[in-house]
């Protein structure tokens, strides 16, 4: 068996990052969740049930597609796409919501809540709520409700209540605040399905475990078709769940390089971006210590990205750890560049990506050009782009 | 013995309970806060919690969210609040504690934060998003400087946790009356009495109850079982309602007096 890194530790720390910075009211719920999770991850019947839903309901494994046209255009390394956009509901988010919903069932919770930015996690949560019969409330910033109308409608169709959040930046950060406040209030009968590898322990660990299916499949798929491991893994990073899900199973394969692509918004030196790892400093938001965009008084700065899913001033603690130990490299891609990536993959591959994923596509194209033809890049195509059509229409 | 210990010792002798008021520093502005502090003491406040506003106050309801947001718009920060405290200390002798979230403290540097707060005349700190497990170093430094770290206990805390919180808390223990965020409530949970009694059984440290308390009737009820009653949002609402009004300070004082009287009545 492969040696697994012992992160996080018992207290939920990835090196210096992570922890459990939450009101006392939530501590017992987090302990209950941690207990249920540990039991479930060792329980064959739980894993079989999760595997069943991932395969028969969500359509896994998702293909690892060789993007021949993008490869040809770049003239360099081979580009493969891990097609999370083909998973049910159109993004990788379903991997996590299925796992957490099954856990919520085990914990006998009656209601689930979630935060959402782009609406992909909200849709994936509303979906499992419909499937398993939970009452479901989704918190979403009014700015995001405006820019991701299609997903708002999908959530409502699925029977969820979408609760608008009008405070602060009116985006993902404030939706998360409001979801935590709801959880503090209704903690006894409600499970909070956090959508990314952020939040207090055990969330970053749990979401990573549920999203690791991305990397595990990629590993066996590329080994089967190319008889070797890829040279680069490229994925976008907002909170960082699709990227950790892709990276983590390769952690001990030192030759596989990880590249996390953050949203550089209007430019990394413009101040209007969401590049927490590139421009932030260690701080505490939403229950964990991690890189954070903040001012000199420790107030959280507003993030900006064309993509609602990346528009978040924090990042998962495991990414902060990867940055600190230099296991991963983090780069920025601007709004404009993401649109270039969006166009390229749409026109040349016939795949309309989510704007989040378009950031990774742009960087992969740039990287491929510099590499020789025998190198392999795998891009995590985390979601499909139907939800972003209106934004793209405005810009192209 | 620091100011907080002295206060509870004195109240115990008088068989009285502590009336504690929360105000957001810098709301509606810093000079208003400076004027309010001595008024509150005169009106009967035994201890004052001074809130350092944070951009993402996830344990707070709409009232304190709004006051924090507006204070931040005025550019209030730890430094300007410390200045306010230094000046207020000439007129206010009641214990003062800071209430804030962890990130502003972390950014300031918690050693510097404790040293500068102590120097300015602050006696302790309450940090709602910092459970005892995460407070290790901060607690140690605070203890050395005789600066109290007041931890929160909640209705969902297990007995094991209550013991830990009681052990780590210094000054007093802040018991959160309900599962939820700060904010005035018409009713408090039925099991509150039982929870406070249970907590009192395992500790000799003062137990003060906060969250949701908005009327003299509730205050009187809680003062029967706890060592102190904390009023926050209800008071901020009075300030909010009368902002810009000439009689604002009088109204704030009269609300504090009526709540204080309820707590102090035997």
XYZ file of C-alpha atoms in Angstrom:
662
model
C 0.000 0.000 0.000
C 1.036 3.567 -0.647
C 2.069 5.546 2.382
C -0.531 8.191 3.059
C 0.506 11.554 4.473
C -0.838 12.107 7.958
C -2.529 15.389 7.267
C -4.544 16.823 8.808
C -3.453 15.964 12.357
C -5.878 15.208 15.171
C -6.679 18.859 15.710
C -7.413 19.368 12.036
C -4.149 21.082 11.166
C -2.344 20.838 7.836
C 1.021 22.022 9.100
C 0.316 25.510 10.444
C -3.083 25.792 8.789
C -6.590 24.621 9.580
C -8.087 24.217 13.044
C -11.514 24.850 14.454
C -12.203 28.548 14.976
C -15.935 28.510 15.577
C -18.434 29.517 18.258
C -18.683 27.014 21.113
C -22.252 26.151 20.077
C -20.895 24.343 16.999
C -18.093 22.395 18.633
C -20.225 19.432 19.657
C -21.762 19.264 16.165
C -18.275 19.223 14.629
C -17.261 16.456 17.013
C -20.373 14.474 16.121
C -19.632 14.969 12.435
C -16.013 13.923 12.840
C -17.078 10.772 14.645
C -19.677 9.889 12.032
C -17.219 10.569 9.222
C -14.436 8.432 10.666
C -16.846 5.583 11.206
C -18.305 5.941 7.716
C -14.904 5.959 6.011
C -14.133 2.599 7.631
C -17.620 1.201 7.049
C -17.777 -1.000 3.972
C -21.540 -0.650 3.606
C -21.289 3.159 3.649
C -18.541 3.135 1.028
C -20.500 0.666 -1.101
C -23.590 2.845 -0.918
C -21.609 5.983 -1.799
C -19.925 4.103 -4.653
C -23.316 3.013 -5.920
C -24.667 6.558 -6.072
C -21.463 7.935 -7.587
C -21.670 5.379 -10.375
C -25.373 4.864 -11.032
C -26.658 8.309 -10.118
C -23.829 10.749 -10.765
C -22.425 8.894 -13.768
C -18.917 8.198 -12.522
C -16.248 7.505 -13.502
C -16.079 10.666 -15.597
C -13.953 10.328 -18.740
C -10.353 11.432 -19.024
C -10.481 12.911 -22.499
C -7.465 13.528 -24.691
C -7.977 17.041 -26.048
C -6.321 16.499 -29.396
C -7.273 19.855 -30.864
C -6.079 21.916 -27.914
C -2.885 19.864 -27.937
C -2.361 20.577 -31.627
C -2.916 24.300 -31.193
C -0.500 24.529 -28.327
C 2.067 22.564 -30.301
C 3.529 21.183 -27.095
C 2.506 18.883 -24.270
C -0.478 16.574 -24.492
C -3.551 18.012 -22.799
C -6.044 15.716 -21.110
C -9.328 16.874 -19.622
C -10.837 15.260 -16.555
C -14.471 15.683 -17.463
C -16.137 16.610 -14.167
C -18.495 18.712 -16.282
C -20.086 15.418 -17.322
C -20.970 14.401 -13.777
C -24.629 14.755 -12.827
C -25.628 18.416 -12.175
C -22.704 19.547 -14.308
C -19.814 19.854 -11.901
C -17.626 17.998 -9.413
C -19.724 19.338 -6.525
C -21.997 16.277 -6.582
C -19.126 14.038 -5.341
C -19.124 15.899 -2.043
C -22.854 16.481 -1.617
C -23.622 12.776 -2.118
C -21.087 11.845 0.549
C -22.284 14.449 3.029
C -25.970 13.709 2.412
C -25.395 10.029 3.183
C -23.592 11.092 6.361
C -26.452 13.438 7.291
C -28.797 10.471 6.879
C -26.621 8.437 9.234
C -26.668 11.288 11.771
C -30.460 11.422 11.449
C -30.541 15.084 10.488
C -33.759 16.297 8.909
C -32.646 19.438 7.206
C -29.636 20.470 5.190
C -28.276 23.909 4.433
C -25.507 25.116 2.165
C -23.802 28.227 0.866
C -23.246 28.718 -2.819
C -21.337 31.102 -5.063
C -21.766 30.076 -8.674
C -24.740 27.972 -7.705
C -23.084 24.669 -8.667
C -22.751 23.557 -5.067
C -26.246 24.840 -4.355
C -27.660 22.797 -7.220
C -25.706 19.708 -6.148
C -27.022 20.133 -2.592
C -30.614 20.733 -3.700
C -30.274 17.619 -5.856
C -29.260 15.291 -3.030
C -31.929 16.882 -0.832
C -34.524 15.945 -3.448
C -33.041 12.468 -3.771
C -32.914 11.660 -0.065
C -35.874 13.732 1.135
C -34.228 16.485 3.184
C -35.623 19.934 3.742
C -33.115 22.242 2.086
C -32.154 25.924 2.372
C -29.404 27.467 0.256
C -27.732 30.777 1.064
C -26.600 32.829 -1.907
C -25.326 36.401 -2.242
C -27.610 38.768 -4.128
C -24.779 39.642 -6.524
C -24.425 35.941 -7.382
C -28.203 35.460 -7.634
C -28.097 38.174 -10.247
C -25.211 36.700 -12.253
C -26.117 32.999 -11.971
C -29.857 33.123 -12.589
C -30.063 29.720 -14.265
C -28.764 27.906 -11.201
C -31.108 29.828 -8.899
C -34.002 28.569 -10.974
C -32.656 25.007 -10.958
C -32.369 25.009 -7.151
C -35.934 26.247 -6.791
C -37.195 23.621 -9.233
C -35.483 20.982 -7.137
C -37.491 22.113 -4.149
C -34.866 24.097 -2.256
C -35.403 27.525 -0.799
C -32.811 30.033 -2.018
C -32.224 32.644 0.673
C -30.705 35.883 -0.657
C -27.827 37.386 1.346
C -27.465 41.127 0.962
C -24.693 41.882 3.455
C -21.027 42.702 2.805
C -19.826 41.796 -0.677
C -23.136 39.999 -1.417
C -21.176 36.984 -2.696
C -19.883 33.604 -1.491
C -18.135 34.934 1.626
C -21.314 36.478 2.992
C -23.453 33.511 1.967
C -21.065 31.379 4.052
C -21.405 33.727 7.066
C -25.158 33.420 6.856
C -25.075 29.626 6.482
C -22.882 29.378 9.597
C -25.318 31.628 11.505
C -28.181 29.363 10.458
C -26.223 26.314 11.568
C -25.449 27.867 14.971
C -29.187 28.421 15.375
C -30.477 25.062 14.106
C -27.510 22.869 14.881
C -29.503 20.112 16.545
C -31.497 18.953 13.506
C -29.547 20.487 10.626
C -26.452 19.368 8.752
C -24.422 22.043 7.009
C -23.087 20.783 3.668
C -20.087 23.033 3.127
C -19.134 22.982 -0.530
C -15.397 23.381 -0.461
C -12.264 22.311 1.403
C -12.655 25.294 3.718
C -14.299 25.798 7.114
C -13.511 24.249 10.498
C -12.156 20.727 10.929
C -13.370 18.167 9.826
C -14.734 19.944 6.732
C -11.463 20.455 4.807
C -10.572 16.813 5.462
C -14.047 15.465 4.718
C -14.554 17.371 1.474
C -11.087 16.301 0.335
C -11.931 12.655 1.017
C -15.148 12.902 -0.994
C -13.500 14.824 -3.844
C -10.431 12.574 -4.028
C -12.412 10.346 -6.368
C -11.358 12.829 -9.096
C -7.655 12.197 -8.604
C -8.025 8.476 -7.950
C -9.900 7.953 -11.223
C -7.455 10.160 -13.123
C -4.579 8.117 -11.790
C -5.934 4.784 -12.930
C -7.215 6.184 -16.238
C -3.902 7.698 -17.302
C -2.001 4.651 -16.103
C -4.234 2.484 -18.220
C -4.026 4.582 -21.399
C -0.447 5.931 -21.188
C 1.146 3.461 -18.782
C 2.492 6.334 -16.732
C 1.593 9.251 -14.492
C 1.025 12.786 -15.794
C 3.698 15.472 -15.493
C 1.334 18.274 -14.499
C -2.061 18.557 -12.879
C -3.775 21.885 -13.461
C -6.934 22.948 -11.639
C -8.630 26.177 -10.608
C -8.667 27.234 -6.949
C -11.429 29.225 -5.294
C -11.969 27.465 -1.996
C -10.075 24.674 -3.687
C -12.177 21.516 -3.708
C -11.778 20.303 -7.282
C -8.045 20.985 -7.159
C -7.480 19.199 -3.825
C -9.635 16.331 -5.086
C -7.378 16.087 -8.133
C -4.041 16.719 -6.348
C -4.322 14.809 -3.109
C -4.169 11.227 -4.487
C -0.891 12.193 -6.219
C 0.631 13.775 -3.110
C 3.407 11.198 -2.778
C 4.181 11.105 -6.506
C 6.832 13.785 -6.319
C 7.311 13.882 -10.094
C 3.733 14.959 -10.665
C 3.625 18.746 -10.432
C 0.543 20.501 -9.070
C -0.545 23.857 -10.436
C -3.404 25.679 -8.749
C -4.892 28.508 -10.793
C -6.336 31.395 -8.811
C -8.567 34.129 -10.166
C -6.447 37.203 -10.861
C -9.600 39.192 -11.695
C -8.721 42.549 -13.221
C -5.037 41.860 -12.652
C -2.997 40.632 -9.742
C -1.775 44.131 -8.846
C -5.172 45.780 -9.398
C -6.457 44.828 -5.965
C -9.573 43.429 -7.662
C -8.870 39.696 -7.621
C -9.435 36.547 -5.603
C -5.838 35.339 -5.369
C -5.673 34.475 -1.659
C -2.562 32.306 -1.980
C -0.657 34.746 -4.166
C -1.573 37.948 -2.364
C -3.045 37.016 1.000
C -1.622 36.476 4.475
C -2.443 33.889 7.115
C -5.700 34.702 8.862
C -8.872 33.198 10.262
C -12.119 33.217 8.302
C -15.022 30.765 8.408
C -13.461 28.533 10.995
C -9.941 27.885 9.799
C -6.533 29.490 9.648
C -5.390 29.855 6.068
C -4.241 32.389 3.515
C -6.707 35.253 3.420
C -7.172 38.540 1.603
C -7.253 41.072 4.418
C -6.307 44.632 5.244
C -3.757 45.781 7.809
C -6.390 45.757 10.554
C -7.322 42.135 9.896
C -10.604 42.994 8.202
C -11.421 40.700 5.313
C -11.071 42.299 1.886
C -13.581 41.917 -0.885
C -12.536 39.521 -3.596
C -13.278 39.929 -7.273
C -13.548 37.431 -10.090
C -15.620 37.153 -13.244
C -16.396 33.666 -12.011
C -18.678 33.540 -8.988
C -17.234 30.213 -7.894
C -13.741 31.660 -7.459
C -14.889 34.970 -5.985
C -13.811 34.215 -2.411
C -11.163 35.908 -0.221
C -10.124 32.707 1.564
C -8.819 29.312 0.507
C -8.720 25.807 1.972
C -5.994 25.213 4.595
C -4.547 22.243 2.705
C -3.684 24.571 -0.182
C -1.937 26.927 2.224
C 0.034 23.913 3.413
C 0.912 22.831 -0.148
C 2.095 26.358 -0.826
C 4.170 26.504 2.338
C 5.910 23.175 1.687
C 6.140 24.050 -2.019
C 4.289 20.892 -3.054
C 2.084 22.963 -5.368
C 2.676 26.066 -7.403
C -0.037 28.706 -7.526
C -0.553 31.068 -10.435
C -3.089 33.722 -11.407
C -5.264 33.988 -14.510
C -7.241 37.178 -15.145
C -10.895 37.569 -16.111
C -9.849 38.368 -19.672
C -7.510 35.405 -19.942
C -10.195 33.091 -18.591
C -12.467 34.254 -21.401
C -9.713 33.414 -23.902
C -9.513 29.925 -22.405
C -13.292 29.681 -22.485
C -13.388 30.516 -26.187
C -10.521 28.199 -27.110
C -11.964 25.054 -25.570
C -15.457 25.876 -26.840
C -14.410 26.446 -30.420
C -11.753 23.754 -30.703
C -13.112 20.972 -28.547
C -16.846 21.627 -28.609
C -16.887 21.803 -24.829
C -18.415 24.822 -23.090
C -16.647 25.061 -19.723
C -17.625 26.804 -16.520
C -15.786 30.120 -16.171
C -14.046 28.671 -13.108
C -12.601 25.806 -15.160
C -11.773 28.188 -18.023
C -9.072 29.685 -15.764
C -7.357 26.289 -15.613
C -7.785 25.721 -19.347
C -6.091 29.029 -20.161
C -3.113 28.249 -17.988
C -2.799 24.710 -19.336
C -2.640 26.042 -22.893
C 0.049 28.504 -21.916
C 2.009 25.813 -20.094
C 1.661 23.234 -22.882
C 3.285 25.602 -25.365
C 6.448 25.677 -23.288
C 6.699 21.927 -22.885
C 7.812 19.167 -25.219
C 5.334 16.838 -26.899
C 6.052 13.870 -24.692
C 4.823 15.667 -21.567
C 1.325 15.147 -20.203
C -0.897 17.776 -18.609
C -4.204 16.860 -16.991
C -6.667 19.710 -16.543
C -9.534 19.332 -14.148
C -12.527 20.541 -16.111
C -14.527 21.082 -12.953
C -17.830 22.135 -14.478
C -19.822 22.966 -17.553
C -20.617 26.487 -18.669
C -24.374 26.727 -19.262
C -24.721 28.878 -16.144
C -22.182 31.391 -17.470
C -23.636 32.042 -20.902
C -25.093 35.435 -19.932
C -21.815 36.670 -18.463
C -19.896 35.498 -21.503
C -22.397 37.178 -23.804
C -21.707 40.460 -22.056
C -17.954 40.148 -22.525
C -17.331 38.503 -25.890
C -6.449 40.990 42.185
C -7.676 42.566 38.947
C -10.765 44.700 38.436
C -12.991 41.819 37.331
C -12.175 39.622 40.331
C -12.672 42.591 42.641
C -16.041 43.321 41.090
C -17.393 39.822 41.583
C -15.995 39.658 45.109
C -17.699 42.932 45.978
C -21.004 41.871 44.388
C -20.910 38.566 46.207
C -20.564 40.354 49.514
C -23.500 42.573 48.627
C -25.376 39.502 47.359
C -25.871 41.287 44.069
C -25.523 40.227 40.456
C -23.490 41.918 37.748
C -25.133 43.988 35.069
C -22.991 43.855 31.932
C -23.521 45.985 28.837
C -22.053 45.487 25.375
C -21.356 48.408 23.066
C -19.786 48.345 19.622
C -16.806 50.690 19.770
C -17.157 53.375 17.141
C -20.901 53.075 16.704
C -22.304 55.472 15.704
C -18.819 57.000 16.104
C -15.892 56.935 18.521
C -16.766 60.147 20.336
C -20.279 58.829 20.974
C -18.758 55.686 22.498
C -16.497 57.858 24.650
C -19.507 59.753 25.932
C -21.505 56.578 26.514
C -19.041 54.718 28.717
C -19.261 56.967 31.826
C -23.015 57.336 31.302
C -23.389 53.563 31.365
C -21.332 53.221 34.511
C -23.426 55.861 36.208
C -26.608 54.132 35.066
C -25.567 50.955 36.839
C -23.371 48.946 34.484
C -20.920 46.907 36.557
C -18.804 45.825 33.603
C -18.704 47.018 30.015
C -17.914 44.907 26.973
C -16.387 46.960 24.222
C -16.819 45.401 20.782
C -13.996 45.748 18.280
C -15.840 45.524 14.966
C -14.981 42.758 12.483
C -15.987 42.507 8.831
C -17.418 38.988 9.185
C -19.050 38.653 12.613
C -20.474 35.156 12.253
C -21.750 34.851 15.831
C -23.731 38.076 15.578
C -27.273 38.780 14.477
C -28.423 41.700 12.300
C -28.223 44.410 14.999
C -24.542 43.959 15.866
C -23.666 43.123 12.258
C -25.002 46.522 11.305
C -23.309 48.427 14.125
C -19.992 46.709 13.314
C -20.324 47.457 9.632
C -21.023 51.139 10.272
C -18.172 51.454 12.747
C -15.811 49.967 10.158
C -17.038 52.442 7.548
C -15.899 55.159 9.956
C -12.414 53.654 9.878
C -12.381 52.368 13.447
C -9.549 49.940 14.297
C -7.739 48.451 17.300
C -5.414 51.446 17.604
C -8.152 54.070 17.619
C -10.181 52.012 20.079
C -7.192 51.699 22.405
C -6.852 55.480 22.323
C -10.524 55.764 23.265
C -9.999 53.362 26.164
C -6.984 55.278 27.486
C -8.981 58.488 27.506
C -12.079 56.876 29.006
C -10.126 55.315 31.848
C -9.912 58.743 33.477
C -13.674 58.737 33.955
C -14.582 55.044 34.120
C -13.515 52.695 36.887
C -15.705 49.673 36.020
C -13.922 46.693 34.457
C -13.753 46.868 30.668
C -13.353 43.869 28.420
C -12.891 43.638 24.687
C -15.167 41.477 22.610
C -13.931 40.718 19.120
C -13.192 37.977 16.615
C -9.859 36.260 16.347
C -8.573 37.696 13.078
C -8.162 41.337 14.152
C -6.239 40.086 17.224
C -4.102 37.740 15.145
C -3.289 40.504 12.709
C -2.351 42.920 15.499
C -0.268 40.155 17.071
C -1.832 38.635 20.159
C 1.094 39.442 22.469
C 1.033 43.085 21.446
C -2.740 43.071 21.612
C -2.786 41.871 25.200
C 0.060 44.155 26.279
C -1.454 47.267 24.669
C -4.979 46.462 25.871
C -3.801 45.921 29.424
C -1.822 49.140 29.311
C -4.810 51.101 28.052
C -6.966 49.796 30.898
C -8.733 46.764 29.435
C -9.141 43.835 31.824
C -9.896 40.890 29.576
C -11.141 39.630 26.229
C -14.015 37.557 24.850
C -13.461 35.980 21.424
C -16.536 34.119 20.170
C -14.702 32.240 17.416
C -11.840 31.120 19.641
C -12.653 27.972 21.636
C -10.175 27.031 24.417
C -8.484 24.403 22.187
C -7.295 27.096 19.789
C -6.411 29.633 22.469
C -3.389 27.841 23.952
C -0.645 30.417 23.459
C -2.923 33.407 23.818
C -4.244 32.061 27.107
C -0.747 31.538 28.447
C 0.422 35.028 27.572
C -2.787 36.527 28.953
C -2.431 34.671 32.216
C 1.096 35.913 32.674
C -0.082 39.493 32.229
C -3.113 39.032 34.487
C -5.385 39.694 31.523
C -8.568 37.638 31.646
C -9.632 35.299 28.854
C -13.365 34.745 29.112
C -14.556 31.666 27.226
C -18.076 30.902 26.125
C -20.164 27.912 27.115
C -23.233 26.938 25.090
C -26.385 24.845 25.495
C -24.773 22.242 23.221
C -21.562 21.965 25.284
C -21.060 18.503 26.744
C -20.165 18.114 30.404
C -16.591 17.350 29.459
C -16.389 20.606 27.552
C -18.059 22.601 30.291
C -15.332 21.409 32.649
C -12.650 22.479 30.217
C -14.255 25.867 29.585
C -14.666 26.452 33.308
C -11.041 25.555 33.883
C -9.706 27.795 31.119
C -11.970 30.795 31.704
C -10.635 33.591 33.811
C -12.687 36.500 35.151
C -16.007 34.853 34.451
C -17.662 32.298 32.175
C -19.901 33.611 29.425
C -22.901 31.322 29.129
C -24.682 31.610 25.761
C -28.387 31.356 26.592
C -29.504 29.833 23.322
C -28.360 28.065 20.169
C -28.058 30.989 17.823
C -26.487 34.346 17.149
C -26.672 37.522 19.224
C -29.904 39.507 19.061
C -32.930 40.406 21.164
C -35.465 37.580 21.605
C -38.952 37.694 23.041
C -38.491 34.322 24.698
C -35.512 32.462 26.077
C -35.272 28.662 25.981
C -37.063 26.644 28.658
C -33.990 24.619 29.523
C -31.893 27.702 30.312
C -32.433 27.373 34.060
C -31.313 23.758 34.083
C -28.226 24.491 31.958
C -27.065 27.390 34.142
C -27.623 25.359 37.317
C -25.572 22.507 35.866
C -22.753 24.847 34.990
C -22.840 26.485 38.416
C -22.525 23.044 39.983
C -19.187 22.330 38.352
C -17.481 25.692 38.875
C -16.949 28.371 41.467
C -16.162 30.980 38.840
C -18.853 33.571 38.116
C -21.275 32.568 35.348
C -22.788 35.412 33.317
C -25.543 34.839 30.796
C -25.839 36.628 27.467
C -27.513 36.423 24.006
C -31.148 37.312 23.481
C -31.789 39.233 26.698
C -33.766 42.375 25.979
C -36.295 43.126 28.724
C -36.045 43.915 32.465
C -38.280 40.919 33.097
C -35.859 38.533 31.401
C -32.940 40.235 33.131
C -34.525 39.818 36.545
C -35.347 36.179 35.849
C -31.771 35.348 34.853
C -30.222 37.324 37.709
C -31.902 34.870 40.075
C -29.730 32.012 38.859
C -26.604 33.471 37.274
C -23.892 35.791 38.584
C -24.392 38.311 35.841
C -26.616 39.341 32.964
C -25.229 40.568 29.634
C -27.212 42.892 27.385
C -25.929 43.748 23.909
C -28.184 43.954 20.882
C -31.131 45.401 22.805
C -28.889 48.245 23.887
C -27.411 48.774 20.413
C -30.978 48.991 19.110
C -31.704 51.865 21.479
C -28.614 53.677 20.204
C -29.621 52.934 16.619
C -33.167 54.158 17.112
C -32.071 57.433 18.664
C -28.996 58.149 16.567
C -28.736 61.841 15.809
C -31.399 62.606 18.421
C -30.489 65.159 21.094
C -31.938 63.006 23.838
C -30.134 59.862 22.632
C -27.792 59.617 25.613
C -30.636 60.135 28.057
C -32.602 57.346 26.427
C -29.592 55.032 26.483
C -29.049 55.852 30.153
C -32.663 55.255 31.046
C -32.714 51.855 29.287
C -29.497 50.871 31.075
C -30.946 52.031 34.387
C -34.094 49.957 33.976
C -32.134 46.844 33.004
C -29.607 47.450 35.780
C -32.327 47.864 38.339
C -33.864 44.574 37.282
C -30.512 42.785 37.632
C -29.663 44.410 40.952
C -33.061 43.867 42.572
C -33.094 41.142 45.209
